[in-house]
Each structure stands twice: as structure tokens, then as C-alpha cells.
Amino acid sequence: MAVTRTFSIIKPDATRRNLTGAVTKMLEEAGLRVAASKRIHMTREQAEGFYDVHRERPFFGELVEFMISGPVVVQVLEGEDAVKRNRDVMGATNPADADEGTIRKTYAESIEANSVHGSDSDENAAKEIAFFFNDDEIVG
Ligand code: CMP
């Protein structure tokens, strides 16, 4: 199976609780490598642009407010079948539906404050990586 890339965000609920290392450990133990990582405080424009696909959803406004409520850690993850591998270890969007042993089951507070984001396809991974990283920031 090919080594591919995905994009991850450790969200404000997790950074607030000092869980950056704990979440990253679960990603690494799932066979993913952090090829790039930076801690940023998203601007409103970044959050709105990143979640543009959800602009018409009723939760869009609250989602943007939450994502700019504190720092996040944006990461490029590499591994075999990285998108699926990451989604498997993240667990379901709603932590109430997430399997035992997943990041969201272990750490998420709610469907909104769900600790991590992960790309849902290779195509979106490439777009999301390019939204936050220049090529020379991805060092492997
Ligand atoms: P994420 O994978 O980052 O993609 C969109 C985010 O919207 C999702 O995780 C949740 O944090 C947030 N969200 C808030 N409410 C809902 C909802 N009702 N359904 C789906 N996503 C929601």
C-alpha cells in the first residue's frame, strides 16, 4: 500500500487541556508520521475559508467561533493509506458514536469540540495541506 498524506488539526478544546502530545502519540501509534506541524491561532478568515464547504450548515457560525477560540495545531501526516488510517484512529465525528480507543472517544467533549479534524479524501487532503502549508515546510 502506498504512503500518502493527510491533514490534521488538533482543535482548541484539546490544546486548552494540554493534550497536543497525547493526541499526537495516538496518531503516531496508529502508524502516522508527523511530516509537518505548527501551532497557530487561526484568524476568522482562515476558519471561514477552511470550513467553506459547511457555510450553509446551521452550525457554521458556532464552528468558526470555536475554531478561533484558542490555538490549534495543524499537521501533515504521512503513512500507508493515511486518510483512512487517520479517520480510523480519530473515530466518529460525534464522540457519542465513536469506537473505544479512538481519539474522539477518549478526549472529545462534544460533536463541536471534538478534539481533531482529519481530511476525508486524498483530494481534500491535498487542498487542506496547501491551505496551511508551503511545500518547504513539509520536511518529512
Ligand atoms: P470536522 O471533522 O472538523 O468537520 C466539520 C466540523 O463541524 C466537525 O468536525 C465538528 O467539529 C463540527 N460540527 C458541529 N456540529 C456538527 C454537526 N451537527 N454535524 C457535523 N459536524 C458538526
mmCIF file with all atom_site columns, C-alpha atoms and ligand atoms in Angstrom:
data_model
loop_
_atom_site.group_PDB
_atom_site.id
_atom_site.type_symbol
_atom_site.label_atom_id
_atom_site.label_alt_id
_atom_site.label_comp_id
_atom_site.label_asym_id
_atom_site.label_entity_id
_atom_site.label_seq_id
_atom_site.pdbx_PDB_ins_code
_atom_site.Cartn_x
_atom_site.Cartn_y
_atom_site.Cartn_z
_atom_site.occupancy
_atom_site.B_iso_or_equiv
_atom_site.pdbx_formal_charge
_atom_site.auth_seq_id
_atom_site.auth_comp_id
_atom_site.auth_asym_id
_atom_site.auth_atom_id
_atom_site.pdbx_PDB_model_num
ATOM   1   C CA  . MET A 1 1   ? 0.000   0.000  0.000  1.00 0.00 ? 1   MET A CA  1
ATOM   2   C CA  . ALA A 1 2   ? 1.257   3.470  -0.909 1.00 0.00 ? 2   ALA A CA  1
ATOM   3   C CA  . VAL A 1 3   ? 2.451   6.039  1.599  1.00 0.00 ? 3   VAL A CA  1
ATOM   4   C CA  . THR A 1 4   ? 0.120   9.034  1.309  1.00 0.00 ? 4   THR A CA  1
ATOM   5   C CA  . ARG A 1 5   ? -0.551  12.258 3.190  1.00 0.00 ? 5   ARG A CA  1
ATOM   6   C CA  . THR A 1 6   ? -3.450  13.622 5.150  1.00 0.00 ? 6   THR A CA  1
ATOM   7   C CA  . PHE A 1 7   ? -4.139  16.840 7.025  1.00 0.00 ? 7   PHE A CA  1
ATOM   8   C CA  . SER A 1 8   ? -4.946  17.040 10.729 1.00 0.00 ? 8   SER A CA  1
ATOM   9   C CA  . ILE A 1 9   ? -5.972  19.755 13.163 1.00 0.00 ? 9   ILE A CA  1
ATOM   10  C CA  . ILE A 1 10  ? -5.679  19.376 16.923 1.00 0.00 ? 10  ILE A CA  1
ATOM   11  C CA  . LYS A 1 11  ? -8.564  21.638 17.914 1.00 0.00 ? 11  LYS A CA  1
ATOM   12  C CA  . PRO A 1 12  ? -8.848  24.317 20.650 1.00 0.00 ? 12  PRO A CA  1
ATOM   13  C CA  . ASP A 1 13  ? -10.590 22.021 23.157 1.00 0.00 ? 13  ASP A CA  1
ATOM   14  C CA  . ALA A 1 14  ? -7.559  19.711 23.033 1.00 0.00 ? 14  ALA A CA  1
ATOM   15  C CA  . THR A 1 15  ? -4.836  22.393 23.110 1.00 0.00 ? 15  THR A CA  1
ATOM   16  C CA  . ARG A 1 16  ? -6.667  24.075 26.028 1.00 0.00 ? 16  ARG A CA  1
ATOM   17  C CA  . ARG A 1 17  ? -6.435  20.823 28.010 1.00 0.00 ? 17  ARG A CA  1
ATOM   18  C CA  . ASN A 1 18  ? -2.729  20.388 27.106 1.00 0.00 ? 18  ASN A CA  1
ATOM   19  C CA  . LEU A 1 19  ? -3.464  17.288 25.018 1.00 0.00 ? 19  LEU A CA  1
ATOM   20  C CA  . THR A 1 20  ? -1.270  18.043 21.981 1.00 0.00 ? 20  THR A CA  1
ATOM   21  C CA  . GLY A 1 21  ? 1.244   15.374 22.968 1.00 0.00 ? 21  GLY A CA  1
ATOM   22  C CA  . ALA A 1 22  ? -1.367  12.807 23.972 1.00 0.00 ? 22  ALA A CA  1
ATOM   23  C CA  . VAL A 1 23  ? -3.258  13.190 20.683 1.00 0.00 ? 23  VAL A CA  1
ATOM   24  C CA  . THR A 1 24  ? -0.060  13.130 18.629 1.00 0.00 ? 24  THR A CA  1
ATOM   25  C CA  . LYS A 1 25  ? 1.021   9.956  20.446 1.00 0.00 ? 25  LYS A CA  1
ATOM   26  C CA  . MET A 1 26  ? -2.207  8.247  19.371 1.00 0.00 ? 26  MET A CA  1
ATOM   27  C CA  . LEU A 1 27  ? -1.633  9.384  15.773 1.00 0.00 ? 27  LEU A CA  1
ATOM   28  C CA  . GLU A 1 28  ? 1.936   8.061  15.825 1.00 0.00 ? 28  GLU A CA  1
ATOM   29  C CA  . GLU A 1 29  ? 0.898   4.781  17.416 1.00 0.00 ? 29  GLU A CA  1
ATOM   30  C CA  . ALA A 1 30  ? -1.629  4.375  14.599 1.00 0.00 ? 30  ALA A CA  1
ATOM   31  C CA  . GLY A 1 31  ? 1.268   4.353  12.122 1.00 0.00 ? 31  GLY A CA  1
ATOM   32  C CA  . LEU A 1 32  ? 1.215   8.002  11.094 1.00 0.00 ? 32  LEU A CA  1
ATOM   33  C CA  . ARG A 1 33  ? 4.291   10.242 10.942 1.00 0.00 ? 33  ARG A CA  1
ATOM   34  C CA  . VAL A 1 34  ? 4.153   13.982 11.602 1.00 0.00 ? 34  VAL A CA  1
ATOM   35  C CA  . ALA A 1 35  ? 5.775   15.384 8.451  1.00 0.00 ? 35  ALA A CA  1
ATOM   36  C CA  . ALA A 1 36  ? 4.917   18.998 9.323  1.00 0.00 ? 36  ALA A CA  1
ATOM   37  C CA  . SER A 1 37  ? 3.423   20.686 12.359 1.00 0.00 ? 37  SER A CA  1
ATOM   38  C CA  . LYS A 1 38  ? 2.751   24.203 13.579 1.00 0.00 ? 38  LYS A CA  1
ATOM   39  C CA  . ARG A 1 39  ? 0.760   25.741 16.396 1.00 0.00 ? 39  ARG A CA  1
ATOM   40  C CA  . ILE A 1 40  ? -1.273  28.689 15.156 1.00 0.00 ? 40  ILE A CA  1
ATOM   41  C CA  . HIS A 1 41  ? -4.191  30.821 16.246 1.00 0.00 ? 41  HIS A CA  1
ATOM   42  C CA  . MET A 1 42  ? -6.494  30.805 13.215 1.00 0.00 ? 42  MET A CA  1
ATOM   43  C CA  . THR A 1 43  ? -7.936  34.065 12.011 1.00 0.00 ? 43  THR A CA  1
ATOM   44  C CA  . ARG A 1 44  ? -11.661 34.279 11.399 1.00 0.00 ? 44  ARG A CA  1
ATOM   45  C CA  . GLU A 1 45  ? -10.916 34.474 7.665  1.00 0.00 ? 45  GLU A CA  1
ATOM   46  C CA  . GLN A 1 46  ? -8.852  31.269 7.815  1.00 0.00 ? 46  GLN A CA  1
ATOM   47  C CA  . ALA A 1 47  ? -11.525 29.388 9.769  1.00 0.00 ? 47  ALA A CA  1
ATOM   48  C CA  . GLU A 1 48  ? -14.312 30.548 7.445  1.00 0.00 ? 48  GLU A CA  1
ATOM   49  C CA  . GLY A 1 49  ? -12.239 29.687 4.379  1.00 0.00 ? 49  GLY A CA  1
ATOM   50  C CA  . PHE A 1 50  ? -11.183 26.296 5.685  1.00 0.00 ? 50  PHE A CA  1
ATOM   51  C CA  . TYR A 1 51  ? -14.762 25.285 6.536  1.00 0.00 ? 51  TYR A CA  1
ATOM   52  C CA  . ASP A 1 52  ? -16.307 26.980 3.486  1.00 0.00 ? 52  ASP A CA  1
ATOM   53  C CA  . VAL A 1 53  ? -17.978 23.682 2.487  1.00 0.00 ? 53  VAL A CA  1
ATOM   54  C CA  . HIS A 1 54  ? -20.059 23.935 5.689  1.00 0.00 ? 54  HIS A CA  1
ATOM   55  C CA  . ARG A 1 55  ? -21.028 27.613 5.206  1.00 0.00 ? 55  ARG A CA  1
ATOM   56  C CA  . GLU A 1 56  ? -24.748 26.868 4.782  1.00 0.00 ? 56  GLU A CA  1
ATOM   57  C CA  . ARG A 1 57  ? -24.922 24.432 7.708  1.00 0.00 ? 57  ARG A CA  1
ATOM   58  C CA  . PRO A 1 58  ? -26.673 25.661 10.871 1.00 0.00 ? 58  PRO A CA  1
ATOM   59  C CA  . PHE A 1 59  ? -23.563 25.029 12.973 1.00 0.00 ? 59  PHE A CA  1
ATOM   60  C CA  . PHE A 1 60  ? -21.203 27.071 10.758 1.00 0.00 ? 60  PHE A CA  1
ATOM   61  C CA  . GLY A 1 61  ? -21.130 30.237 12.904 1.00 0.00 ? 61  GLY A CA  1
ATOM   62  C CA  . GLU A 1 62  ? -20.509 28.369 16.146 1.00 0.00 ? 62  GLU A CA  1
ATOM   63  C CA  . LEU A 1 63  ? -17.917 26.152 14.471 1.00 0.00 ? 63  LEU A CA  1
ATOM   64  C CA  . VAL A 1 64  ? -15.937 29.200 13.322 1.00 0.00 ? 64  VAL A CA  1
ATOM   65  C CA  . GLU A 1 65  ? -16.161 30.802 16.794 1.00 0.00 ? 65  GLU A CA  1
ATOM   66  C CA  . PHE A 1 66  ? -14.930 27.587 18.366 1.00 0.00 ? 66  PHE A CA  1
ATOM   67  C CA  . MET A 1 67  ? -12.030 27.174 15.939 1.00 0.00 ? 67  MET A CA  1
ATOM   68  C CA  . ILE A 1 68  ? -10.759 30.698 16.694 1.00 0.00 ? 68  ILE A CA  1
ATOM   69  C CA  . SER A 1 69  ? -11.326 30.395 20.462 1.00 0.00 ? 69  SER A CA  1
ATOM   70  C CA  . GLY A 1 70  ? -7.752  29.241 21.089 1.00 0.00 ? 70  GLY A CA  1
ATOM   71  C CA  . PRO A 1 71  ? -4.659  27.842 19.414 1.00 0.00 ? 71  PRO A CA  1
ATOM   72  C CA  . VAL A 1 72  ? -4.753  24.803 17.166 1.00 0.00 ? 72  VAL A CA  1
ATOM   73  C CA  . VAL A 1 73  ? -2.017  22.526 15.850 1.00 0.00 ? 73  VAL A CA  1
ATOM   74  C CA  . VAL A 1 74  ? -2.118  21.938 12.097 1.00 0.00 ? 74  VAL A CA  1
ATOM   75  C CA  . GLN A 1 75  ? -0.232  18.882 10.890 1.00 0.00 ? 75  GLN A CA  1
ATOM   76  C CA  . VAL A 1 76  ? 0.644   16.984 7.751  1.00 0.00 ? 76  VAL A CA  1
ATOM   77  C CA  . LEU A 1 77  ? 0.558   13.261 8.497  1.00 0.00 ? 77  LEU A CA  1
ATOM   78  C CA  . GLU A 1 78  ? 2.170   10.572 6.358  1.00 0.00 ? 78  GLU A CA  1
ATOM   79  C CA  . GLY A 1 79  ? 1.557   6.852  6.370  1.00 0.00 ? 79  GLY A CA  1
ATOM   80  C CA  . GLU A 1 80  ? 0.169   3.942  4.420  1.00 0.00 ? 80  GLU A CA  1
ATOM   81  C CA  . ASP A 1 81  ? -3.355  4.925  3.354  1.00 0.00 ? 81  ASP A CA  1
ATOM   82  C CA  . ALA A 1 82  ? -3.039  7.991  5.590  1.00 0.00 ? 82  ALA A CA  1
ATOM   83  C CA  . VAL A 1 83  ? -6.568  9.404  5.128  1.00 0.00 ? 83  VAL A CA  1
ATOM   84  C CA  . LYS A 1 84  ? -8.278  6.192  6.238  1.00 0.00 ? 84  LYS A CA  1
ATOM   85  C CA  . ARG A 1 85  ? -5.691  5.433  8.912  1.00 0.00 ? 85  ARG A CA  1
ATOM   86  C CA  . ASN A 1 86  ? -6.240  8.861  10.445 1.00 0.00 ? 86  ASN A CA  1
ATOM   87  C CA  . ARG A 1 87  ? -10.039 8.662  10.235 1.00 0.00 ? 87  ARG A CA  1
ATOM   88  C CA  . ASP A 1 88  ? -9.950  5.249  11.892 1.00 0.00 ? 88  ASP A CA  1
ATOM   89  C CA  . VAL A 1 89  ? -7.921  6.498  14.865 1.00 0.00 ? 89  VAL A CA  1
ATOM   90  C CA  . MET A 1 90  ? -9.966  9.725  15.124 1.00 0.00 ? 90  MET A CA  1
ATOM   91  C CA  . GLY A 1 91  ? -13.303 7.927  15.398 1.00 0.00 ? 91  GLY A CA  1
ATOM   92  C CA  . ALA A 1 92  ? -16.766 9.231  14.506 1.00 0.00 ? 92  ALA A CA  1
ATOM   93  C CA  . THR A 1 93  ? -17.447 12.988 14.345 1.00 0.00 ? 93  THR A CA  1
ATOM   94  C CA  . ASN A 1 94  ? -19.805 12.723 17.305 1.00 0.00 ? 94  ASN A CA  1
ATOM   95  C CA  . PRO A 1 95  ? -17.866 11.251 20.246 1.00 0.00 ? 95  PRO A CA  1
ATOM   96  C CA  . ALA A 1 96  ? -21.071 9.534  21.396 1.00 0.00 ? 96  ALA A CA  1
ATOM   97  C CA  . ASP A 1 97  ? -20.793 7.372  18.261 1.00 0.00 ? 97  ASP A CA  1
ATOM   98  C CA  . ALA A 1 98  ? -17.015 6.872  18.347 1.00 0.00 ? 98  ALA A CA  1
ATOM   99  C CA  . ASP A 1 99  ? -15.446 3.464  18.977 1.00 0.00 ? 99  ASP A CA  1
ATOM   100 C CA  . GLU A 1 100 ? -13.467 2.722  22.134 1.00 0.00 ? 100 GLU A CA  1
ATOM   101 C CA  . GLY A 1 101 ? -9.780  3.515  21.759 1.00 0.00 ? 101 GLY A CA  1
ATOM   102 C CA  . THR A 1 102 ? -10.275 6.327  19.265 1.00 0.00 ? 102 THR A CA  1
ATOM   103 C CA  . ILE A 1 103 ? -9.102  9.900  19.868 1.00 0.00 ? 103 ILE A CA  1
ATOM   104 C CA  . ARG A 1 104 ? -12.622 11.317 19.927 1.00 0.00 ? 104 ARG A CA  1
ATOM   105 C CA  . LYS A 1 105 ? -13.962 8.627  22.250 1.00 0.00 ? 105 LYS A CA  1
ATOM   106 C CA  . THR A 1 106 ? -11.024 9.219  24.581 1.00 0.00 ? 106 THR A CA  1
ATOM   107 C CA  . TYR A 1 107 ? -10.816 13.022 24.525 1.00 0.00 ? 107 TYR A CA  1
ATOM   108 C CA  . ALA A 1 108 ? -13.655 14.807 22.666 1.00 0.00 ? 108 ALA A CA  1
ATOM   109 C CA  . GLU A 1 109 ? -16.071 16.936 24.680 1.00 0.00 ? 109 GLU A CA  1
ATOM   110 C CA  . SER A 1 110 ? -18.915 17.218 22.127 1.00 0.00 ? 110 SER A CA  1
ATOM   111 C CA  . ILE A 1 111 ? -19.699 16.984 18.406 1.00 0.00 ? 111 ILE A CA  1
ATOM   112 C CA  . GLU A 1 112 ? -18.280 20.516 18.024 1.00 0.00 ? 112 GLU A CA  1
ATOM   113 C CA  . ALA A 1 113 ? -15.393 20.325 20.488 1.00 0.00 ? 113 ALA A CA  1
ATOM   114 C CA  . ASN A 1 114 ? -14.321 17.003 19.037 1.00 0.00 ? 114 ASN A CA  1
ATOM   115 C CA  . SER A 1 115 ? -10.549 17.432 19.525 1.00 0.00 ? 115 SER A CA  1
ATOM   116 C CA  . VAL A 1 116 ? -9.372  16.648 15.982 1.00 0.00 ? 116 VAL A CA  1
ATOM   117 C CA  . HIS A 1 117 ? -10.115 17.240 12.324 1.00 0.00 ? 117 HIS A CA  1
ATOM   118 C CA  . GLY A 1 118 ? -8.926  14.920 9.553  1.00 0.00 ? 118 GLY A CA  1
ATOM   119 C CA  . SER A 1 119 ? -9.289  15.094 5.777  1.00 0.00 ? 119 SER A CA  1
ATOM   120 C CA  . ASP A 1 120 ? -11.997 12.866 4.280  1.00 0.00 ? 120 ASP A CA  1
ATOM   121 C CA  . SER A 1 121 ? -10.307 12.102 0.921  1.00 0.00 ? 121 SER A CA  1
ATOM   122 C CA  . ASP A 1 122 ? -6.910  12.295 -0.781 1.00 0.00 ? 122 ASP A CA  1
ATOM   123 C CA  . GLU A 1 123 ? -8.213  15.171 -2.890 1.00 0.00 ? 123 GLU A CA  1
ATOM   124 C CA  . ASN A 1 124 ? -9.340  17.203 0.130  1.00 0.00 ? 124 ASN A CA  1
ATOM   125 C CA  . ALA A 1 125 ? -6.123  16.314 1.967  1.00 0.00 ? 125 ALA A CA  1
ATOM   126 C CA  . ALA A 1 126 ? -4.093  17.961 -0.796 1.00 0.00 ? 126 ALA A CA  1
ATOM   127 C CA  . LYS A 1 127 ? -6.315  21.071 -0.695 1.00 0.00 ? 127 LYS A CA  1
ATOM   128 C CA  . GLU A 1 128 ? -6.267  21.313 3.101  1.00 0.00 ? 128 GLU A CA  1
ATOM   129 C CA  . ILE A 1 129 ? -2.490  20.828 3.296  1.00 0.00 ? 129 ILE A CA  1
ATOM   130 C CA  . ALA A 1 130 ? -1.991  23.594 0.719  1.00 0.00 ? 130 ALA A CA  1
ATOM   131 C CA  . PHE A 1 131 ? -4.347  25.860 2.721  1.00 0.00 ? 131 PHE A CA  1
ATOM   132 C CA  . PHE A 1 132 ? -1.935  25.895 5.684  1.00 0.00 ? 132 PHE A CA  1
ATOM   133 C CA  . PHE A 1 133 ? 1.499   24.767 4.465  1.00 0.00 ? 133 PHE A CA  1
ATOM   134 C CA  . ASN A 1 134 ? 4.058   25.741 1.862  1.00 0.00 ? 134 ASN A CA  1
ATOM   135 C CA  . ASP A 1 135 ? 5.913   22.808 0.280  1.00 0.00 ? 135 ASP A CA  1
ATOM   136 C CA  . ASP A 1 136 ? 9.184   23.780 2.015  1.00 0.00 ? 136 ASP A CA  1
ATOM   137 C CA  . GLU A 1 137 ? 7.509   23.461 5.451  1.00 0.00 ? 137 GLU A CA  1
ATOM   138 C CA  . ILE A 1 138 ? 6.793   19.751 4.897  1.00 0.00 ? 138 ILE A CA  1
ATOM   139 C CA  . VAL A 1 139 ? 10.041  18.153 5.933  1.00 0.00 ? 139 VAL A CA  1
ATOM   140 C CA  . GLY A 1 140 ? 9.069   14.512 6.433  1.00 0.00 ? 140 GLY A CA  1
HETATM 141 P P1  . CMP B 2 .   ? -14.679 18.341 11.416 1.00 0.00 ? 1   CMP B P1  1
HETATM 142 O O1  . CMP B 2 .   ? -14.188 16.997 11.024 1.00 0.00 ? 1   CMP B O1  1
HETATM 143 O O2  . CMP B 2 .   ? -13.636 19.371 11.729 1.00 0.00 ? 1   CMP B O2  1
HETATM 144 O O3  . CMP B 2 .   ? -15.612 18.924 10.245 1.00 0.00 ? 1   CMP B O3  1
HETATM 145 C C1  . CMP B 2 .   ? -16.635 19.852 10.483 1.00 0.00 ? 1   CMP B C1  1
HETATM 146 C C2  . CMP B 2 .   ? -16.872 20.096 11.936 1.00 0.00 ? 1   CMP B C2  1
HETATM 147 O O4  . CMP B 2 .   ? -18.088 20.703 12.276 1.00 0.00 ? 1   CMP B O4  1
HETATM 148 C C3  . CMP B 2 .   ? -16.912 18.774 12.651 1.00 0.00 ? 1   CMP B C3  1
HETATM 149 O O5  . CMP B 2 .   ? -15.626 18.201 12.680 1.00 0.00 ? 1   CMP B O5  1
HETATM 150 C C4  . CMP B 2 .   ? -17.490 19.186 14.004 1.00 0.00 ? 1   CMP B C4  1
HETATM 151 O O6  . CMP B 2 .   ? -16.498 19.622 14.889 1.00 0.00 ? 1   CMP B O6  1
HETATM 152 C C5  . CMP B 2 .   ? -18.342 20.415 13.650 1.00 0.00 ? 1   CMP B C5  1
HETATM 153 N N1  . CMP B 2 .   ? -19.757 20.191 13.886 1.00 0.00 ? 1   CMP B N1  1
HETATM 154 C C6  . CMP B 2 .   ? -20.507 20.879 14.776 1.00 0.00 ? 1   CMP B C6  1
HETATM 155 N N2  . CMP B 2 .   ? -21.766 20.466 14.748 1.00 0.00 ? 1   CMP B N2  1
HETATM 156 C C7  . CMP B 2 .   ? -21.850 19.484 13.820 1.00 0.00 ? 1   CMP B C7  1
HETATM 157 C C8  . CMP B 2 .   ? -22.923 18.671 13.345 1.00 0.00 ? 1   CMP B C8  1
HETATM 158 N N3  . CMP B 2 .   ? -24.172 18.772 13.822 1.00 0.00 ? 1   CMP B N3  1
HETATM 159 N N4  . CMP B 2 .   ? -22.624 17.765 12.395 1.00 0.00 ? 1   CMP B N4  1
HETATM 160 C C9  . CMP B 2 .   ? -21.359 17.651 11.891 1.00 0.00 ? 1   CMP B C9  1
HETATM 161 N N5  . CMP B 2 .   ? -20.311 18.406 12.310 1.00 0.00 ? 1   CMP B N5  1
HETATM 162 C C10 . CMP B 2 .   ? -20.563 19.317 13.274 1.00 0.00 ? 1   CMP B C10 1
#
